[in-house]
PDB file of C-alpha atoms and ligand atoms in Angstrom:
ATOM      1  CA  MET A 881       9.873 -22.190 -10.774  1.00 64.00           C
ATOM      2  CA  PRO A 882       9.349 -25.153  -8.381  1.00 65.00           C
ATOM      3  CA  SER A 883       6.240 -27.215  -9.216  1.00 63.00           C
ATOM      4  CA  ARG A 884       4.366 -26.273  -5.991  1.00 68.00           C
ATOM      5  CA  ALA A 885       4.915 -22.571  -6.695  1.00 69.00           C
ATOM      6  CA  ARG A 886       3.534 -23.067 -10.198  1.00 68.00           C
ATOM      7  CA  THR A 887       0.169 -24.235  -8.861  1.00 82.00           C
ATOM      8  CA  LEU A 888      -0.265 -21.627  -6.107  1.00 94.00           C
ATOM      9  CA  SER A 889      -3.132 -19.279  -6.778  1.00 97.00           C
ATOM     10  CA  ALA A 890      -4.521 -16.025  -5.374  1.00 98.00           C
ATOM     11  CA  PRO A 891      -7.613 -13.895  -6.058  1.00 97.00           C
ATOM     12  CA  ILE A 892      -6.680 -11.066  -8.409  1.00 98.00           C
ATOM     13  CA  ALA A 893      -9.069  -8.135  -8.761  1.00 97.00           C
ATOM     14  CA  ASP A 894      -7.230  -6.350 -11.579  1.00 97.00           C
ATOM     15  CA  ILE A 895      -3.965  -6.070 -13.502  1.00 98.00           C
ATOM     16  CA  PHE A 896      -3.195  -2.969 -15.532  1.00 98.00           C
ATOM     17  CA  VAL A 897      -0.548  -0.405 -16.439  1.00 98.00           C
ATOM     18  CA  SER A 898      -1.147   3.130 -15.166  1.00 97.00           C
ATOM     19  CA  VAL A 899       0.488   6.013 -13.344  1.00 97.00           C
ATOM     20  CA  GLN A 900       1.105   5.811  -9.611  1.00 97.00           C
ATOM     21  CA  GLY A 901      -1.145   8.371  -7.941  1.00 96.00           C
ATOM     22  CA  GLU A 902       0.045   8.204  -4.329  1.00 95.00           C
ATOM     23  CA  GLY A 903       3.128   8.369  -2.184  1.00 96.00           C
ATOM     24  CA  VAL A 904       6.820   8.896  -2.879  1.00 96.00           C
ATOM     25  CA  TYR A 905       6.618   7.464  -6.428  1.00 97.00           C
ATOM     26  CA  CYS A 906       3.585   9.512  -7.491  1.00 96.00           C
ATOM     27  CA  GLY A 907       3.713  10.119 -11.243  1.00 96.00           C
ATOM     28  CA  GLN A 908       5.710   6.984 -12.068  1.00 97.00           C
ATOM     29  CA  LYS A 909       4.402   4.589 -14.706  1.00 98.00           C
ATOM     30  CA  GLN A 910       3.848   1.181 -13.116  1.00 98.00           C
ATOM     31  CA  LEU A 911       2.262  -2.190 -13.663  1.00 98.00           C
ATOM     32  CA  PHE A 912      -0.377  -2.699 -10.942  1.00 98.00           C
ATOM     33  CA  ILE A 913      -1.362  -6.126  -9.664  1.00 98.00           C
ATOM     34  CA  ARG A 914      -4.385  -5.713  -7.397  1.00 97.00           C
ATOM     35  CA  PHE A 915      -5.033  -8.587  -4.973  1.00 98.00           C
ATOM     36  CA  ALA A 916      -8.548  -9.185  -3.662  1.00 97.00           C
ATOM     37  CA  GLY A 917      -9.402  -9.581   0.020  1.00 97.00           C
ATOM     38  CA  CYS A 918      -8.449  -7.525   3.036  1.00 97.00           C
ATOM     39  CA  ASN A 919      -8.148  -7.990   6.798  1.00 97.00           C
ATOM     40  CA  LEU A 920      -9.509  -4.468   7.453  1.00 97.00           C
ATOM     41  CA  ASP A 921     -12.579  -2.420   6.566  1.00 95.00           C
ATOM     42  CA  CYS A 922     -11.469   1.216   6.549  1.00 95.00           C
ATOM     43  CA  CYS A 923     -14.254   3.801   6.493  1.00 93.00           C
ATOM     44  CA  TYR A 924     -12.702   5.523   3.449  1.00 92.00           C
ATOM     45  CA  CYS A 925     -11.859   2.378   1.445  1.00 93.00           C
ATOM     46  CA  ASP A 926     -11.767   3.358  -2.216  1.00 86.00           C
ATOM     47  CA  GLU A 927     -11.404  -0.244  -3.434  1.00 87.00           C
ATOM     48  CA  PRO A 928     -14.504  -1.993  -2.005  1.00 88.00           C
ATOM     49  CA  ALA A 929     -14.566  -4.576  -4.813  1.00 88.00           C
ATOM     50  CA  ALA A 930     -10.932  -5.499  -4.158  1.00 91.00           C
ATOM     51  CA  ARG A 931     -11.594  -5.589  -0.413  1.00 93.00           C
ATOM     52  CA  THR A 932     -14.464  -8.059  -0.718  1.00 92.00           C
ATOM     53  CA  GLY A 933     -13.150  -9.989  -3.696  1.00 89.00           C
ATOM     54  CA  ALA A 934     -16.272  -9.362  -5.798  1.00 87.00           C
ATOM     55  CA  LYS A 935     -15.429 -10.126  -9.435  1.00 86.00           C
ATOM     56  CA  ALA A 936     -11.903 -11.337  -8.577  1.00 96.00           C
ATOM     57  CA  LEU A 937     -10.334 -14.080 -10.653  1.00 97.00           C
ATOM     58  CA  ARG A 938      -8.302 -16.833  -9.016  1.00 97.00           C
ATOM     59  CA  LEU A 939      -5.024 -16.993 -10.964  1.00 98.00           C
ATOM     60  CA  THR A 940      -1.921 -19.119 -10.590  1.00 97.00           C
ATOM     61  CA  VAL A 941       1.480 -17.425 -10.472  1.00 97.00           C
ATOM     62  CA  ARG A 942       2.129 -18.654 -13.986  1.00 96.00           C
ATOM     63  CA  GLN A 943      -1.161 -17.248 -15.335  1.00 97.00           C
ATOM     64  CA  LEU A 944      -0.547 -13.918 -13.624  1.00 98.00           C
ATOM     65  CA  LEU A 945       2.980 -13.663 -15.035  1.00 98.00           C
ATOM     66  CA  ARG A 946       1.672 -14.434 -18.501  1.00 97.00           C
ATOM     67  CA  ALA A 947      -0.845 -11.575 -18.189  1.00 98.00           C
ATOM     68  CA  ALA A 948       1.878  -9.248 -16.850  1.00 98.00           C
ATOM     69  CA  ASP A 949       4.237 -10.120 -19.719  1.00 98.00           C
ATOM     70  CA  LEU A 950       1.536  -9.416 -22.274  1.00 98.00           C
ATOM     71  CA  LEU A 951       0.626  -6.044 -20.760  1.00 98.00           C
ATOM     72  CA  LEU A 952       4.267  -4.963 -20.464  1.00 98.00           C
ATOM     73  CA  LYS A 953       5.011  -5.999 -24.041  1.00 97.00           C
ATOM     74  CA  ASN A 954       2.474  -3.446 -25.301  1.00 94.00           C
ATOM     75  CA  ASN A 955       3.025  -0.856 -22.574  1.00 97.00           C
ATOM     76  CA  PRO A 956       6.479  -1.152 -20.956  1.00 98.00           C
ATOM     77  CA  ALA A 957       7.084  -0.122 -17.327  1.00 98.00           C
ATOM     78  CA  GLY A 958      10.069  -0.690 -15.059  1.00 98.00           C
ATOM     79  CA  ASP A 959       8.170  -0.910 -11.777  1.00 98.00           C
ATOM     80  CA  VAL A 960       5.363  -3.094 -10.487  1.00 98.00           C
ATOM     81  CA  SER A 961       3.065  -2.336  -7.547  1.00 98.00           C
ATOM     82  CA  LEU A 962       1.533  -5.227  -5.657  1.00 98.00           C
ATOM     83  CA  THR A 963      -1.556  -3.628  -4.212  1.00 98.00           C
ATOM     84  CA  GLY A 964      -5.014  -4.510  -2.974  1.00 96.00           C
ATOM     85  CA  GLY A 965      -6.986  -5.281  -1.005  1.00 96.00           C
ATOM     86  CA  GLU A 966      -4.099  -6.588   1.044  1.00 98.00           C
ATOM     87  CA  PRO A 967      -1.372  -8.538  -0.830  1.00 98.00           C
ATOM     88  CA  LEU A 968       0.176  -9.846   2.403  1.00 98.00           C
ATOM     89  CA  LEU A 969      -2.811 -12.140   2.895  1.00 98.00           C
ATOM     90  CA  PHE A 970      -0.981 -14.338   0.343  1.00 98.00           C
ATOM     91  CA  PRO A 971       2.669 -14.652   1.483  1.00 98.00           C
ATOM     92  CA  ASP A 972       3.266 -18.043  -0.196  1.00 98.00           C
ATOM     93  CA  PHE A 973       2.012 -16.690  -3.493  1.00 98.00           C
ATOM     94  CA  LEU A 974       4.219 -13.590  -3.102  1.00 98.00           C
ATOM     95  CA  ASN A 975       7.184 -15.846  -2.418  1.00 98.00           C
ATOM     96  CA  ALA A 976       6.773 -17.286  -5.893  1.00 97.00           C
ATOM     97  CA  LEU A 977       5.741 -14.051  -7.596  1.00 98.00           C
ATOM     98  CA  ILE A 978       8.299 -11.520  -6.306  1.00 98.00           C
ATOM     99  CA  PRO A 979      11.440 -13.393  -7.471  1.00 98.00           C
ATOM    100  CA  ALA A 980       9.841 -13.966 -10.892  1.00 98.00           C
ATOM    101  CA  LEU A 981       9.052 -10.251 -11.236  1.00 98.00           C
ATOM    102  CA  LYS A 982      12.594  -9.338 -10.175  1.00 98.00           C
ATOM    103  CA  ARG A 983      14.034 -11.756 -12.742  1.00 98.00           C
ATOM    104  CA  ARG A 984      12.166  -9.711 -15.367  1.00 98.00           C
ATOM    105  CA  GLY A 985      14.127  -6.633 -14.222  1.00 98.00           C
ATOM    106  CA  LEU A 986      11.119  -5.048 -12.508  1.00 98.00           C
ATOM    107  CA  ARG A 987      11.447  -3.068  -9.297  1.00 98.00           C
ATOM    108  CA  VAL A 988       8.811  -4.414  -6.920  1.00 98.00           C
ATOM    109  CA  HIS A 989       6.699  -2.108  -4.732  1.00 98.00           C
ATOM    110  CA  LEU A 990       4.434  -3.550  -2.049  1.00 98.00           C
ATOM    111  CA  GLU A 991       1.417  -1.417  -1.098  1.00 98.00           C
ATOM    112  CA  THR A 992       0.125  -2.672   2.229  1.00 98.00           C
ATOM    113  CA  ASN A 993      -1.972  -1.646   5.186  1.00 98.00           C
ATOM    114  CA  GLY A 994       1.088  -2.411   7.315  1.00 98.00           C
ATOM    115  CA  THR A 995      -0.677  -4.600   9.869  1.00 98.00           C
ATOM    116  CA  LEU A 996       0.616  -8.088   9.002  1.00 98.00           C
ATOM    117  CA  PRO A 997       4.234  -8.289  10.203  1.00 98.00           C
ATOM    118  CA  HIS A 998       4.174 -12.099  10.435  1.00 98.00           C
ATOM    119  CA  ALA A 999       3.249 -12.394   6.768  1.00 98.00           C
ATOM    120  CA  TYR A1000       5.942  -9.888   5.761  1.00 98.00           C
ATOM    121  CA  ALA A1001       8.534 -11.832   7.789  1.00 98.00           C
ATOM    122  CA  LYS A1002       7.712 -14.935   5.710  1.00 98.00           C
ATOM    123  CA  LEU A1003       8.825 -13.285   2.460  1.00 98.00           C
ATOM    124  CA  GLY A1004      12.133 -14.700   1.271  1.00 98.00           C
ATOM    125  CA  ARG A1005      12.844 -12.038  -1.375  1.00 97.00           C
ATOM    126  CA  LYS A1006      11.666  -8.712  -0.026  1.00 98.00           C
ATOM    127  CA  PRO A1007      10.034  -6.065  -2.223  1.00 98.00           C
ATOM    128  CA  ASP A1008      12.319  -3.152  -3.163  1.00 98.00           C
ATOM    129  CA  VAL A1009       9.894  -0.540  -1.843  1.00 98.00           C
ATOM    130  CA  VAL A1010       7.236  -0.870   0.863  1.00 98.00           C
ATOM    131  CA  ALA A1011       4.440   1.704   0.863  1.00 98.00           C
ATOM    132  CA  ALA A1012       3.008   1.043   4.330  1.00 98.00           C
ATOM    133  CA  ASP A1013      -0.130   2.664   5.666  1.00 98.00           C
ATOM    134  CA  ILE A1014      -0.700   3.630   9.244  1.00 98.00           C
ATOM    135  CA  LYS A1015      -4.418   3.257   9.869  1.00 98.00           C
ATOM    136  CA  LEU A1016      -5.928   5.662  12.379  1.00 98.00           C
ATOM    137  CA  PRO A1017      -8.326   3.936  14.803  1.00 98.00           C
ATOM    138  CA  SER A1018     -11.055   6.391  13.737  1.00 97.00           C
ATOM    139  CA  ALA A1019     -10.817   4.907  10.217  1.00 96.00           C
ATOM    140  CA  ALA A1020     -10.098   1.235  10.949  1.00 97.00           C
ATOM    141  CA  GLY A1021     -12.421   0.910  13.954  1.00 97.00           C
ATOM    142  CA  LYS A1022      -9.617  -0.384  16.183  1.00 98.00           C
ATOM    143  CA  ALA A1023      -6.117   0.536  17.349  1.00 98.00           C
ATOM    144  CA  LEU A1024      -3.332  -1.119  15.330  1.00 98.00           C
ATOM    145  CA  TRP A1025      -0.296   0.740  16.691  1.00 98.00           C
ATOM    146  CA  GLN A1026       1.587  -2.370  17.832  1.00 98.00           C
ATOM    147  CA  GLU A1027       1.087  -4.109  14.492  1.00 98.00           C
ATOM    148  CA  HIS A1028       2.271  -1.016  12.609  1.00 98.00           C
ATOM    149  CA  ALA A1029       5.360  -0.636  14.805  1.00 98.00           C
ATOM    150  CA  ALA A1030       6.303  -4.317  14.404  1.00 98.00           C
ATOM    151  CA  PHE A1031       5.762  -4.067  10.656  1.00 98.00           C
ATOM    152  CA  LEU A1032       7.905  -0.956  10.223  1.00 98.00           C
ATOM    153  CA  ARG A1033      10.706  -2.463  12.291  1.00 98.00           C
ATOM    154  CA  LEU A1034      10.886  -5.334   9.777  1.00 98.00           C
ATOM    155  CA  CYS A1035      10.877  -3.045   6.709  1.00 97.00           C
ATOM    156  CA  GLY A1036      13.563  -0.552   7.767  1.00 89.00           C
ATOM    157  CA  LYS A1037      14.769   1.726   4.977  1.00 92.00           C
ATOM    158  CA  ARG A1038      12.575   0.115   2.294  1.00 97.00           C
ATOM    159  CA  ALA A1039       9.489   1.714   3.787  1.00 98.00           C
ATOM    160  CA  PHE A1040       7.688   4.966   3.531  1.00 98.00           C
ATOM    161  CA  VAL A1041       4.474   5.579   5.452  1.00 98.00           C
ATOM    162  CA  LYS A1042       1.163   7.026   4.333  1.00 98.00           C
ATOM    163  CA  ALA A1043      -1.593   8.022   6.756  1.00 98.00           C
ATOM    164  CA  VAL A1044      -4.983   9.170   5.483  1.00 97.00           C
ATOM    165  CA  LEU A1045      -6.483  12.181   7.262  1.00 97.00           C
ATOM    166  CA  HIS A1046     -10.270  12.136   7.127  1.00 95.00           C
ATOM    167  CA  SER A1047     -12.781  14.385   8.867  1.00 94.00           C
ATOM    168  CA  LYS A1048     -12.880  12.291  12.051  1.00 94.00           C
ATOM    169  CA  ALA A1049      -9.070  12.128  12.517  1.00 96.00           C
ATOM    170  CA  SER A1050      -8.041  13.429  15.940  1.00 97.00           C
ATOM    171  CA  ARG A1051      -4.935  15.276  17.103  1.00 98.00           C
ATOM    172  CA  GLY A1052      -4.171  12.387  19.447  1.00 98.00           C
ATOM    173  CA  GLU A1053      -4.110   9.915  16.541  1.00 98.00           C
ATOM    174  CA  ILE A1054      -1.885  12.225  14.541  1.00 98.00           C
ATOM    175  CA  LEU A1055       0.626  12.493  17.395  1.00 98.00           C
ATOM    176  CA  LYS A1056       0.542   8.712  17.911  1.00 98.00           C
ATOM    177  CA  THR A1057       1.252   8.170  14.198  1.00 98.00           C
ATOM    178  CA  ILE A1058       4.307  10.434  14.392  1.00 98.00           C
ATOM    179  CA  GLU A1059       5.481   8.691  17.560  1.00 98.00           C
ATOM    180  CA  THR A1060       5.048   5.232  15.991  1.00 98.00           C
ATOM    181  CA  VAL A1061       7.251   6.158  13.015  1.00 98.00           C
ATOM    182  CA  ALA A1062       9.812   8.028  15.148  1.00 98.00           C
ATOM    183  CA  LEU A1063      10.277   5.131  17.547  1.00 98.00           C
ATOM    184  CA  VAL A1064      11.277   2.890  14.607  1.00 98.00           C
ATOM    185  CA  ASP A1065      13.357   5.349  12.544  1.00 98.00           C
ATOM    186  CA  ARG A1066      12.894   9.111  12.278  1.00 97.00           C
ATOM    187  CA  GLU A1067      14.285   8.956   8.704  1.00 98.00           C
ATOM    188  CA  ILE A1068      11.274   6.966   7.392  1.00 98.00           C
ATOM    189  CA  PRO A1069       9.286   9.364   5.159  1.00 98.00           C
ATOM    190  CA  LEU A1070       5.748  10.095   6.376  1.00 98.00           C
ATOM    191  CA  ILE A1071       3.088  11.336   3.960  1.00 98.00           C
ATOM    192  CA  TRP A1072      -0.186  12.764   5.243  1.00 98.00           C
ATOM    193  CA  GLN A1073      -2.828  12.062   2.618  1.00 97.00           C
ATOM    194  CA  PRO A1074      -6.025  14.128   2.978  1.00 95.00           C
ATOM    195  CA  ALA A1075      -8.924  11.733   2.333  1.00 93.00           C
ATOM    196  CA  THR A1076     -10.532  12.006  -1.077  1.00 88.00           C
ATOM    197  CA  PRO A1077     -14.157  13.096  -0.491  1.00 83.00           C
ATOM    198  CA  HIS A1078     -16.616  10.322  -1.342  1.00 81.00           C
ATOM    199  CA  LYS A1079     -20.372  10.973  -1.523  1.00 70.00           C
ATOM    200  CA  VAL A1080     -21.522   7.352  -1.297  1.00 67.00           C
ATOM    201  CA  ARG A1081     -19.312   6.480   1.671  1.00 74.00           C
ATOM    202  CA  LYS A1082     -19.926   9.947   3.186  1.00 77.00           C
ATOM    203  CA  ILE A1083     -16.225  10.622   3.599  1.00 81.00           C
ATOM    204  CA  SER A1084     -14.781  14.083   3.799  1.00 88.00           C
ATOM    205  CA  SER A1085     -11.240  15.252   4.175  1.00 89.00           C
ATOM    206  CA  ALA A1086      -9.727  16.551   7.404  1.00 88.00           C
ATOM    207  CA  PRO A1087      -9.978  20.346   7.603  1.00 91.00           C
ATOM    208  CA  GLY A1088      -7.026  22.206   6.123  1.00 94.00           C
ATOM    209  CA  SER A1089      -6.078  23.581   9.554  1.00 96.00           C
ATOM    210  CA  LEU A1090      -5.690  20.032  10.931  1.00 96.00           C
ATOM    211  CA  VAL A1091      -3.619  18.938   7.912  1.00 97.00           C
ATOM    212  CA  LYS A1092      -1.316  21.932   8.409  1.00 97.00           C
ATOM    213  CA  TRP A1093      -1.052  21.127  12.091  1.00 98.00           C
ATOM    214  CA  ALA A1094      -0.181  17.480  11.305  1.00 98.00           C
ATOM    215  CA  LEU A1095       2.553  18.654   8.938  1.00 98.00           C
ATOM    216  CA  ALA A1096       4.033  21.029  11.514  1.00 98.00           C
ATOM    217  CA  GLN A1097       3.907  18.419  14.302  1.00 98.00           C
ATOM    218  CA  GLY A1098       5.540  15.789  12.089  1.00 98.00           C
ATOM    219  CA  ARG A1099       8.362  18.117  11.127  1.00 98.00           C
ATOM    220  CA  LYS A1100       9.235  18.668  14.779  1.00 98.00           C
ATOM    221  CA  THR A1101      10.211  15.003  15.115  1.00 98.00           C
ATOM    222  CA  LEU A1102      10.689  13.332  11.724  1.00 98.00           C
ATOM    223  CA  ALA A1103      13.212  14.010   8.953  1.00 98.00           C
ATOM    224  CA  ASP A1104      10.816  13.808   5.985  1.00 98.00           C
ATOM    225  CA  VAL A1105       7.123  14.726   6.310  1.00 98.00           C
ATOM    226  CA  SER A1106       4.888  15.958   3.498  1.00 98.00           C
ATOM    227  CA  VAL A1107       1.242  16.250   2.398  1.00 97.00           C
ATOM    228  CA  LYS A1108       0.111  14.613  -0.852  1.00 96.00           C
ATOM    229  CA  ARG A1109      -3.371  14.063  -2.207  1.00 92.00           C
ATOM    230  CA  GLN A1110      -4.462  11.051  -4.276  1.00 88.00           C
ATOM    231  CA  MET A1111      -3.482  12.351  -7.698  1.00 85.00           C
ATOM    232  CA  HIS A1112      -4.856   9.568  -9.933  1.00 87.00           C
ATOM    233  CA  VAL A1113      -8.370  10.674  -8.919  1.00 83.00           C
ATOM    234  CA  LEU A1114      -7.627  14.188 -10.231  1.00 84.00           C
ATOM    235  CA  TRP A1115      -5.991  12.783 -13.362  1.00 86.00           C
ATOM    236  CA  GLY A1116      -9.004  10.541 -13.987  1.00 84.00           C
ATOM    237  CA  VAL A1117      -6.969   7.331 -14.251  1.00 84.00           C
ATOM    238  CA  LYS A1118      -7.309   4.149 -12.201  1.00 82.00           C
TER     239      LYS A1118
HETATM  240  S1  LIG B 301      -6.660  -1.620   4.046  1.00 75.45           S
HETATM  241 FE1  LIG B 301      -7.003  -0.733   1.999  1.00 75.45          FE
HETATM  242  S2  LIG B 301      -8.235  -2.256   0.884  1.00 75.45           S
HETATM  243 FE2  LIG B 301      -8.327  -2.774   3.063  1.00 75.45          FE
HETATM  244  S3  LIG B 301     -10.206  -1.802   3.761  1.00 75.45           S
HETATM  245 FE3  LIG B 301      -8.509  -0.391   4.193  1.00 75.45          FE
HETATM  246  S4  LIG B 301      -8.413   0.969   2.390  1.00 75.45           S
HETATM  247 FE4  LIG B 301      -9.665  -0.834   1.795  1.00 75.45          FE
END
């Protein structure tokens, strides 16, 4: 690893081995590296500590790899998820980390809010899988359609999309989400994820009738649309 890469550091909120609870790879054992810090503040954020960076440790690439090696020695996994917070806030760090993870034979997944195309474009070695969110304006507090479209155009076939449906999601936002994916590539899988109810943040899921409607609308246009809940919450694992 070049000497500059060795000294790069990023705030890491957590590193652990668990089972993926969302998306296309739900149920797969993975190493999770959770970055701290985020450029958004979604109303349903289930990782507030990772978003703000509270309790995060600043680690160099070398320190992080050492921790990953140790965890995988005791609890092997073939895939690693770079998650957050928002990992793409640290593209230089990822440029050192991703090749090192791939050299270890790990398949690299990037879990991202899908709003930072310029940071993604900076990555020399791309992740193998990109789990990209589309954030509805009712959740993020602003429209991000252009950023999402630009991001998905860069990812192509590596990407699948997840959009969280909470109680304030509107039909217009749902149609715009479908249109945004379809205009890039109608083969990109889209997963509607009903929000996990949260008492403290006063979040409730979209009504079942709206989720069914979103599924039916998506299937009119896209090749692969499904509904999946956050399973790790039900399983009681992080
Ligand atoms: S993008 Fe993710 S980490 Fe950031 S605020 Fe939204 S849900 Fe939380």
